[in-house]
Amino acid sequence: MIYLNDHIKDFDFDAALPLLSDERRQQALRFRHELGRKTCAAAYLLLREGLAKEYGITEKPCFDYGPHGKPVLRNHPDIHFNLSHCREAVVCALSDVPVGVDVEAVTHYKENVARYTMNEQELSAILGADRPEVMFTRLWTQKEAVLKLTGEGLRDNLKTVLDDVSGLNIRTIVSPDQRYCYSVASRKRDKE
């Protein structure tokens, strides 16, 4: 299940504070800028909403962390989730299989960044697109979602991230106004 909030400017951070765990409140307050505080809190609230709707879990979730920093639910390790935020949107993915999600604002396309992070086939798709910045963002979010799924985090060679994704489902959504894009990567279930 995907939970999305793309009205970050309207998010009431002060009203959200009592709904956060102590750990998440401290994390949110460490951000120097208001936008960082808002997106950190909004992502957590999406997780709370999803856990309540999908699993009937109403307590404030607390996290443990894997070797590369990927969070897991301390009291519910069988529920997989991932959070991501940018200045335009916040997204939470919940699943019964490992999952990764990434959301990014669509910004100006920089060819030098694309050449460093994309393989030849991906570069060709970007350069051939009507809106190269949207295609770049689509591919970037796919790569990050895969890396967040595995818990690997960003690595040196980003060009090969999407080379072998045969055991994964990857879905990418571009917002109707093309302000942001998000991708969700999950392991395929045995029956698929």
JSON list of C-alpha atoms in Angstrom, two decimals:
[
{"chain": "A", "resi": 1, "resn": "MET", "atom": "CA", "xyz": [0.00, 0.00, 0.00]},
{"chain": "A", "resi": 2, "resn": "ILE", "atom": "CA", "xyz": [1.15, 3.50, -0.82]},
{"chain": "A", "resi": 3, "resn": "TYR", "atom": "CA", "xyz": [0.35, 6.54, 1.29]},
{"chain": "A", "resi": 4, "resn": "LEU", "atom": "CA", "xyz": [1.14, 9.98, -0.15]},
{"chain": "A", "resi": 5, "resn": "ASN", "atom": "CA", "xyz": [0.99, 13.58, 1.06]},
{"chain": "A", "resi": 6, "resn": "ASP", "atom": "CA", "xyz": [1.75, 16.21, -1.55]},
{"chain": "A", "resi": 7, "resn": "HIS", "atom": "CA", "xyz": [0.43, 19.17, 0.43]},
{"chain": "A", "resi": 8, "resn": "ILE", "atom": "CA", "xyz": [3.54, 19.73, 2.51]},
{"chain": "A", "resi": 9, "resn": "LYS", "atom": "CA", "xyz": [3.17, 23.52, 2.55]},
{"chain": "A", "resi": 10, "resn": "ASP", "atom": "CA", "xyz": [-0.13, 23.10, 4.43]},
{"chain": "A", "resi": 11, "resn": "PHE", "atom": "CA", "xyz": [1.26, 20.56, 6.92]},
{"chain": "A", "resi": 12, "resn": "ASP", "atom": "CA", "xyz": [0.90, 21.72, 10.56]},
{"chain": "A", "resi": 13, "resn": "PHE", "atom": "CA", "xyz": [4.16, 20.70, 12.21]},
{"chain": "A", "resi": 14, "resn": "ASP", "atom": "CA", "xyz": [3.16, 21.91, 15.68]},
{"chain": "A", "resi": 15, "resn": "ALA", "atom": "CA", "xyz": [-0.06, 19.86, 15.60]},
{"chain": "A", "resi": 16, "resn": "ALA", "atom": "CA", "xyz": [1.96, 16.80, 14.50]},
{"chain": "A", "resi": 17, "resn": "LEU", "atom": "CA", "xyz": [4.51, 16.92, 17.34]},
{"chain": "A", "resi": 18, "resn": "PRO", "atom": "CA", "xyz": [2.39, 15.08, 19.96]},
{"chain": "A", "resi": 19, "resn": "LEU", "atom": "CA", "xyz": [1.67, 12.32, 17.40]},
{"chain": "A", "resi": 20, "resn": "LEU", "atom": "CA", "xyz": [5.36, 11.51, 16.93]},
{"chain": "A", "resi": 21, "resn": "SER", "atom": "CA", "xyz": [7.40, 9.06, 18.97]},
{"chain": "A", "resi": 22, "resn": "ASP", "atom": "CA", "xyz": [10.08, 10.67, 21.12]},
{"chain": "A", "resi": 23, "resn": "GLU", "atom": "CA", "xyz": [12.72, 9.35, 18.71]},
{"chain": "A", "resi": 24, "resn": "ARG", "atom": "CA", "xyz": [10.99, 10.78, 15.63]},
{"chain": "A", "resi": 25, "resn": "ARG", "atom": "CA", "xyz": [10.26, 14.11, 17.36]},
{"chain": "A", "resi": 26, "resn": "GLN", "atom": "CA", "xyz": [13.96, 14.52, 18.18]},
{"chain": "A", "resi": 27, "resn": "GLN", "atom": "CA", "xyz": [14.89, 13.58, 14.61]},
{"chain": "A", "resi": 28, "resn": "ALA", "atom": "CA", "xyz": [12.43, 16.11, 13.16]},
{"chain": "A", "resi": 29, "resn": "LEU", "atom": "CA", "xyz": [13.61, 18.89, 15.46]},
{"chain": "A", "resi": 30, "resn": "ARG", "atom": "CA", "xyz": [17.23, 18.35, 14.37]},
{"chain": "A", "resi": 31, "resn": "PHE", "atom": "CA", "xyz": [16.39, 19.70, 10.91]},
{"chain": "A", "resi": 32, "resn": "ARG", "atom": "CA", "xyz": [17.46, 23.32, 10.63]},
{"chain": "A", "resi": 33, "resn": "HIS", "atom": "CA", "xyz": [14.81, 24.27, 8.07]},
{"chain": "A", "resi": 34, "resn": "GLU", "atom": "CA", "xyz": [11.06, 24.13, 8.49]},
{"chain": "A", "resi": 35, "resn": "LEU", "atom": "CA", "xyz": [10.59, 22.04, 5.34]},
{"chain": "A", "resi": 36, "resn": "GLY", "atom": "CA", "xyz": [12.86, 19.29, 6.69]},
{"chain": "A", "resi": 37, "resn": "ARG", "atom": "CA", "xyz": [10.99, 19.21, 9.97]},
{"chain": "A", "resi": 38, "resn": "LYS", "atom": "CA", "xyz": [7.64, 19.04, 8.17]},
{"chain": "A", "resi": 39, "resn": "THR", "atom": "CA", "xyz": [8.61, 16.25, 5.78]},
{"chain": "A", "resi": 40, "resn": "CYS", "atom": "CA", "xyz": [10.18, 14.17, 8.54]},
{"chain": "A", "resi": 41, "resn": "ALA", "atom": "CA", "xyz": [7.03, 14.42, 10.64]},
{"chain": "A", "resi": 42, "resn": "ALA", "atom": "CA", "xyz": [4.67, 13.96, 7.68]},
{"chain": "A", "resi": 43, "resn": "ALA", "atom": "CA", "xyz": [6.41, 10.74, 6.60]},
{"chain": "A", "resi": 44, "resn": "TYR", "atom": "CA", "xyz": [6.06, 9.30, 10.10]},
{"chain": "A", "resi": 45, "resn": "LEU", "atom": "CA", "xyz": [2.36, 10.23, 10.20]},
{"chain": "A", "resi": 46, "resn": "LEU", "atom": "CA", "xyz": [1.80, 8.47, 6.88]},
{"chain": "A", "resi": 47, "resn": "LEU", "atom": "CA", "xyz": [3.39, 5.38, 8.39]},
{"chain": "A", "resi": 48, "resn": "ARG", "atom": "CA", "xyz": [1.08, 5.64, 11.40]},
{"chain": "A", "resi": 49, "resn": "GLU", "atom": "CA", "xyz": [-1.93, 6.06, 9.12]},
{"chain": "A", "resi": 50, "resn": "GLY", "atom": "CA", "xyz": [-0.95, 3.05, 7.02]},
{"chain": "A", "resi": 51, "resn": "LEU", "atom": "CA", "xyz": [-0.26, 0.84, 10.02]},
{"chain": "A", "resi": 52, "resn": "ALA", "atom": "CA", "xyz": [-3.66, 1.72, 11.51]},
{"chain": "A", "resi": 53, "resn": "LYS", "atom": "CA", "xyz": [-5.60, 1.17, 8.26]},
{"chain": "A", "resi": 54, "resn": "GLU", "atom": "CA", "xyz": [-3.79, -1.93, 7.02]},
{"chain": "A", "resi": 55, "resn": "TYR", "atom": "CA", "xyz": [-2.89, -3.72, 10.26]},
{"chain": "A", "resi": 56, "resn": "GLY", "atom": "CA", "xyz": [-4.96, -2.14, 13.05]},
{"chain": "A", "resi": 57, "resn": "ILE", "atom": "CA", "xyz": [-1.76, -0.96, 14.78]},
{"chain": "A", "resi": 58, "resn": "THR", "atom": "CA", "xyz": [-2.36, 2.29, 16.64]},
{"chain": "A", "resi": 59, "resn": "GLU", "atom": "CA", "xyz": [0.71, 2.66, 18.88]},
{"chain": "A", "resi": 60, "resn": "LYS", "atom": "CA", "xyz": [3.49, 5.02, 17.86]},
{"chain": "A", "resi": 61, "resn": "PRO", "atom": "CA", "xyz": [5.95, 2.96, 15.82]},
{"chain": "A", "resi": 62, "resn": "CYS", "atom": "CA", "xyz": [9.54, 2.71, 16.99]},
{"chain": "A", "resi": 63, "resn": "PHE", "atom": "CA", "xyz": [12.40, 1.62, 14.79]},
{"chain": "A", "resi": 64, "resn": "ASP", "atom": "CA", "xyz": [15.43, -0.61, 14.82]},
{"chain": "A", "resi": 65, "resn": "TYR", "atom": "CA", "xyz": [17.98, -0.23, 12.04]},
{"chain": "A", "resi": 66, "resn": "GLY", "atom": "CA", "xyz": [19.70, -2.65, 9.68]},
{"chain": "A", "resi": 67, "resn": "PRO", "atom": "CA", "xyz": [23.46, -2.64, 8.98]},
{"chain": "A", "resi": 68, "resn": "HIS", "atom": "CA", "xyz": [23.14, 0.15, 6.38]},
{"chain": "A", "resi": 69, "resn": "GLY", "atom": "CA", "xyz": [20.60, 2.17, 8.36]},
{"chain": "A", "resi": 70, "resn": "LYS", "atom": "CA", "xyz": [17.35, 0.84, 6.87]},
{"chain": "A", "resi": 71, "resn": "PRO", "atom": "CA", "xyz": [14.63, 1.13, 9.52]},
{"chain": "A", "resi": 72, "resn": "VAL", "atom": "CA", "xyz": [12.45, -1.81, 10.58]},
{"chain": "A", "resi": 73, "resn": "LEU", "atom": "CA", "xyz": [9.48, -1.76, 12.93]},
{"chain": "A", "resi": 74, "resn": "ARG", "atom": "CA", "xyz": [10.74, -2.80, 16.33]},
{"chain": "A", "resi": 75, "resn": "ASN", "atom": "CA", "xyz": [7.57, -4.64, 17.39]},
{"chain": "A", "resi": 76, "resn": "HIS", "atom": "CA", "xyz": [6.46, -5.78, 13.93]},
{"chain": "A", "resi": 77, "resn": "PRO", "atom": "CA", "xyz": [9.50, -6.99, 11.92]},
{"chain": "A", "resi": 78, "resn": "ASP", "atom": "CA", "xyz": [7.20, -8.92, 9.55]},
{"chain": "A", "resi": 79, "resn": "ILE", "atom": "CA", "xyz": [5.71, -5.65, 8.25]},
{"chain": "A", "resi": 80, "resn": "HIS", "atom": "CA", "xyz": [7.96, -4.03, 5.67]},
{"chain": "A", "resi": 81, "resn": "PHE", "atom": "CA", "xyz": [7.90, -0.29, 5.07]},
{"chain": "A", "resi": 82, "resn": "ASN", "atom": "CA", "xyz": [9.93, 2.50, 3.59]},
{"chain": "A", "resi": 83, "resn": "LEU", "atom": "CA", "xyz": [9.63, 6.29, 3.73]},
{"chain": "A", "resi": 84, "resn": "SER", "atom": "CA", "xyz": [10.82, 9.04, 1.43]},
{"chain": "A", "resi": 85, "resn": "HIS", "atom": "CA", "xyz": [10.31, 12.77, 1.14]},
{"chain": "A", "resi": 86, "resn": "CYS", "atom": "CA", "xyz": [11.27, 15.73, -0.98]},
{"chain": "A", "resi": 87, "resn": "ARG", "atom": "CA", "xyz": [10.13, 19.34, -1.02]},
{"chain": "A", "resi": 88, "resn": "GLU", "atom": "CA", "xyz": [7.01, 18.44, -3.03]},
{"chain": "A", "resi": 89, "resn": "ALA", "atom": "CA", "xyz": [5.75, 15.23, -1.43]},
{"chain": "A", "resi": 90, "resn": "VAL", "atom": "CA", "xyz": [6.11, 12.57, 1.23]},
{"chain": "A", "resi": 91, "resn": "VAL", "atom": "CA", "xyz": [5.46, 8.89, 0.55]},
{"chain": "A", "resi": 92, "resn": "CYS", "atom": "CA", "xyz": [5.20, 5.74, 2.66]},
{"chain": "A", "resi": 93, "resn": "ALA", "atom": "CA", "xyz": [5.16, 2.20, 1.25]},
{"chain": "A", "resi": 94, "resn": "LEU", "atom": "CA", "xyz": [3.87, -0.72, 3.34]},
{"chain": "A", "resi": 95, "resn": "SER", "atom": "CA", "xyz": [4.08, -4.36, 2.32]},
{"chain": "A", "resi": 96, "resn": "ASP", "atom": "CA", "xyz": [4.30, -7.95, 3.48]},
{"chain": "A", "resi": 97, "resn": "VAL", "atom": "CA", "xyz": [7.47, -8.29, 1.36]},
{"chain": "A", "resi": 98, "resn": "PRO", "atom": "CA", "xyz": [10.62, -6.11, 1.41]},
{"chain": "A", "resi": 99, "resn": "VAL", "atom": "CA", "xyz": [9.95, -2.71, -0.16]},
{"chain": "A", "resi": 100, "resn": "GLY", "atom": "CA", "xyz": [11.81, 0.48, -1.07]},
{"chain": "A", "resi": 101, "resn": "VAL", "atom": "CA", "xyz": [10.41, 3.85, -2.12]},
{"chain": "A", "resi": 102, "resn": "ASP", "atom": "CA", "xyz": [11.88, 7.11, -3.33]},
{"chain": "A", "resi": 103, "resn": "VAL", "atom": "CA", "xyz": [10.23, 10.43, -4.18]},
{"chain": "A", "resi": 104, "resn": "GLU", "atom": "CA", "xyz": [12.03, 13.30, -5.86]},
{"chain": "A", "resi": 105, "resn": "ALA", "atom": "CA", "xyz": [11.03, 16.75, -7.07]},
{"chain": "A", "resi": 106, "resn": "VAL", "atom": "CA", "xyz": [11.42, 17.19, -10.81]},
{"chain": "A", "resi": 107, "resn": "THR", "atom": "CA", "xyz": [14.12, 19.83, -11.26]},
{"chain": "A", "resi": 108, "resn": "HIS", "atom": "CA", "xyz": [16.41, 21.07, -13.99]},
{"chain": "A", "resi": 109, "resn": "TYR", "atom": "CA", "xyz": [18.14, 18.30, -15.89]},
{"chain": "A", "resi": 110, "resn": "LYS", "atom": "CA", "xyz": [21.94, 18.24, -15.58]},
{"chain": "A", "resi": 111, "resn": "GLU", "atom": "CA", "xyz": [23.62, 16.14, -18.25]},
{"chain": "A", "resi": 112, "resn": "ASN", "atom": "CA", "xyz": [26.87, 15.71, -16.27]},
{"chain": "A", "resi": 113, "resn": "VAL", "atom": "CA", "xyz": [24.92, 14.13, -13.38]},
{"chain": "A", "resi": 114, "resn": "ALA", "atom": "CA", "xyz": [23.06, 11.87, -15.81]},
{"chain": "A", "resi": 115, "resn": "ARG", "atom": "CA", "xyz": [26.30, 10.74, -17.45]},
{"chain": "A", "resi": 116, "resn": "TYR", "atom": "CA", "xyz": [27.73, 9.87, -14.03]},
{"chain": "A", "resi": 117, "resn": "THR", "atom": "CA", "xyz": [24.68, 7.94, -12.78]},
{"chain": "A", "resi": 118, "resn": "MET", "atom": "CA", "xyz": [23.01, 6.45, -15.88]},
{"chain": "A", "resi": 119, "resn": "ASN", "atom": "CA", "xyz": [24.09, 3.74, -18.30]},
{"chain": "A", "resi": 120, "resn": "GLU", "atom": "CA", "xyz": [23.99, 4.24, -22.10]},
{"chain": "A", "resi": 121, "resn": "GLN", "atom": "CA", "xyz": [20.47, 2.85, -22.50]},
{"chain": "A", "resi": 122, "resn": "GLU", "atom": "CA", "xyz": [19.15, 5.09, -19.72]},
{"chain": "A", "resi": 123, "resn": "LEU", "atom": "CA", "xyz": [20.95, 8.12, -21.17]},
{"chain": "A", "resi": 124, "resn": "SER", "atom": "CA", "xyz": [19.39, 7.41, -24.54]},
{"chain": "A", "resi": 125, "resn": "ALA", "atom": "CA", "xyz": [15.93, 7.31, -22.95]},
{"chain": "A", "resi": 126, "resn": "ILE", "atom": "CA", "xyz": [16.58, 10.60, -21.16]},
{"chain": "A", "resi": 127, "resn": "LEU", "atom": "CA", "xyz": [17.96, 12.38, -24.22]},
{"chain": "A", "resi": 128, "resn": "GLY", "atom": "CA", "xyz": [15.08, 11.10, -26.37]},
{"chain": "A", "resi": 129, "resn": "ALA", "atom": "CA", "xyz": [12.35, 12.16, -23.95]},
{"chain": "A", "resi": 130, "resn": "ASP", "atom": "CA", "xyz": [10.11, 15.18, -24.45]},
{"chain": "A", "resi": 131, "resn": "ARG", "atom": "CA", "xyz": [10.99, 16.23, -20.92]},
{"chain": "A", "resi": 132, "resn": "PRO", "atom": "CA", "xyz": [14.48, 14.92, -20.08]},
{"chain": "A", "resi": 133, "resn": "GLU", "atom": "CA", "xyz": [14.20, 16.15, -16.48]},
{"chain": "A", "resi": 134, "resn": "VAL", "atom": "CA", "xyz": [11.12, 13.97, -15.91]},
{"chain": "A", "resi": 135, "resn": "MET", "atom": "CA", "xyz": [12.73, 10.88, -17.45]},
{"chain": "A", "resi": 136, "resn": "PHE", "atom": "CA", "xyz": [15.89, 11.43, -15.40]},
{"chain": "A", "resi": 137, "resn": "THR", "atom": "CA", "xyz": [13.82, 11.73, -12.22]},
{"chain": "A", "resi": 138, "resn": "ARG", "atom": "CA", "xyz": [11.86, 8.56, -13.09]},
{"chain": "A", "resi": 139, "resn": "LEU", "atom": "CA", "xyz": [15.07, 6.57, -13.51]},
{"chain": "A", "resi": 140, "resn": "TRP", "atom": "CA", "xyz": [16.71, 8.11, -10.45]},
{"chain": "A", "resi": 141, "resn": "THR", "atom": "CA", "xyz": [13.76, 7.23, -8.22]},
{"chain": "A", "resi": 142, "resn": "GLN", "atom": "CA", "xyz": [13.77, 3.67, -9.59]},
{"chain": "A", "resi": 143, "resn": "LYS", "atom": "CA", "xyz": [17.45, 3.29, -8.70]},
{"chain": "A", "resi": 144, "resn": "GLU", "atom": "CA", "xyz": [17.00, 4.72, -5.21]},
{"chain": "A", "resi": 145, "resn": "ALA", "atom": "CA", "xyz": [13.89, 2.60, -4.56]},
{"chain": "A", "resi": 146, "resn": "VAL", "atom": "CA", "xyz": [15.84, -0.54, -5.49]},
{"chain": "A", "resi": 147, "resn": "LEU", "atom": "CA", "xyz": [18.77, 0.46, -3.26]},
{"chain": "A", "resi": 148, "resn": "LYS", "atom": "CA", "xyz": [16.43, 1.28, -0.38]},
{"chain": "A", "resi": 149, "resn": "LEU", "atom": "CA", "xyz": [14.68, -2.06, -0.87]},
{"chain": "A", "resi": 150, "resn": "THR", "atom": "CA", "xyz": [17.94, -3.93, -0.46]},
{"chain": "A", "resi": 151, "resn": "GLY", "atom": "CA", "xyz": [19.05, -1.65, 2.38]},
{"chain": "A", "resi": 152, "resn": "GLU", "atom": "CA", "xyz": [22.24, -1.03, 0.43]},
{"chain": "A", "resi": 153, "resn": "GLY", "atom": "CA", "xyz": [21.96, 2.75, 0.21]},
{"chain": "A", "resi": 154, "resn": "LEU", "atom": "CA", "xyz": [23.72, 4.79, -2.45]},
{"chain": "A", "resi": 155, "resn": "ARG", "atom": "CA", "xyz": [26.78, 3.13, -3.90]},
{"chain": "A", "resi": 156, "resn": "ASP", "atom": "CA", "xyz": [29.68, 4.09, -6.15]},
{"chain": "A", "resi": 157, "resn": "ASN", "atom": "CA", "xyz": [28.39, 2.56, -9.39]},
{"chain": "A", "resi": 158, "resn": "LEU", "atom": "CA", "xyz": [24.84, 3.75, -9.89]},
{"chain": "A", "resi": 159, "resn": "LYS", "atom": "CA", "xyz": [24.86, 2.87, -13.59]},
{"chain": "A", "resi": 160, "resn": "THR", "atom": "CA", "xyz": [24.26, -0.84, -12.93]},
{"chain": "A", "resi": 161, "resn": "VAL", "atom": "CA", "xyz": [21.49, -0.63, -10.29]},
{"chain": "A", "resi": 162, "resn": "LEU", "atom": "CA", "xyz": [18.70, -1.46, -12.75]},
{"chain": "A", "resi": 163, "resn": "ASP", "atom": "CA", "xyz": [20.68, -4.03, -14.77]},
{"chain": "A", "resi": 164, "resn": "ASP", "atom": "CA", "xyz": [19.14, -7.08, -13.08]},
{"chain": "A", "resi": 165, "resn": "VAL", "atom": "CA", "xyz": [15.81, -6.39, -11.47]},
{"chain": "A", "resi": 166, "resn": "SER", "atom": "CA", "xyz": [14.11, -9.59, -12.64]},
{"chain": "A", "resi": 167, "resn": "GLY", "atom": "CA", "xyz": [13.09, -10.57, -9.09]},
{"chain": "A", "resi": 168, "resn": "LEU", "atom": "CA", "xyz": [11.51, -7.17, -8.40]},
{"chain": "A", "resi": 169, "resn": "ASN", "atom": "CA", "xyz": [8.34, -5.26, -9.13]},
{"chain": "A", "resi": 170, "resn": "ILE", "atom": "CA", "xyz": [9.08, -1.59, -9.85]},
{"chain": "A", "resi": 171, "resn": "ARG", "atom": "CA", "xyz": [6.28, 0.92, -10.28]},
{"chain": "A", "resi": 172, "resn": "THR", "atom": "CA", "xyz": [6.86, 4.60, -11.07]},
{"chain": "A", "resi": 173, "resn": "ILE", "atom": "CA", "xyz": [4.31, 7.40, -10.80]},
{"chain": "A", "resi": 174, "resn": "VAL", "atom": "CA", "xyz": [4.73, 10.96, -12.10]},
{"chain": "A", "resi": 175, "resn": "SER", "atom": "CA", "xyz": [2.41, 13.47, -10.46]},
{"chain": "A", "resi": 176, "resn": "PRO", "atom": "CA", "xyz": [-0.24, 14.88, -12.83]},
{"chain": "A", "resi": 177, "resn": "ASP", "atom": "CA", "xyz": [1.42, 18.32, -12.74]},
{"chain": "A", "resi": 178, "resn": "GLN", "atom": "CA", "xyz": [4.89, 16.71, -13.10]},
{"chain": "A", "resi": 179, "resn": "ARG", "atom": "CA", "xyz": [6.17, 18.40, -9.91]},
{"chain": "A", "resi": 180, "resn": "TYR", "atom": "CA", "xyz": [7.46, 15.12, -8.49]},
{"chain": "A", "resi": 181, "resn": "CYS", "atom": "CA", "xyz": [7.92, 11.46, -9.25]},
{"chain": "A", "resi": 182, "resn": "TYR", "atom": "CA", "xyz": [8.06, 8.41, -7.03]},
{"chain": "A", "resi": 183, "resn": "SER", "atom": "CA", "xyz": [9.04, 4.79, -7.52]},
{"chain": "A", "resi": 184, "resn": "VAL", "atom": "CA", "xyz": [8.24, 1.74, -5.42]},
{"chain": "A", "resi": 185, "resn": "ALA", "atom": "CA", "xyz": [10.35, -1.42, -5.63]},
{"chain": "A", "resi": 186, "resn": "SER", "atom": "CA", "xyz": [9.32, -4.67, -3.96]},
{"chain": "A", "resi": 187, "resn": "ARG", "atom": "CA", "xyz": [10.31, -8.30, -4.09]},
{"chain": "A", "resi": 188, "resn": "LYS", "atom": "CA", "xyz": [8.10, -10.45, -6.26]},
{"chain": "A", "resi": 189, "resn": "ARG", "atom": "CA", "xyz": [6.01, -12.93, -4.33]},
{"chain": "A", "resi": 190, "resn": "ASP", "atom": "CA", "xyz": [6.65, -16.63, -4.97]},
{"chain": "A", "resi": 191, "resn": "LYS", "atom": "CA", "xyz": [3.39, -16.98, -6.94]},
{"chain": "A", "resi": 192, "resn": "GLU", "atom": "CA", "xyz": [4.20, -14.18, -9.40]}
]
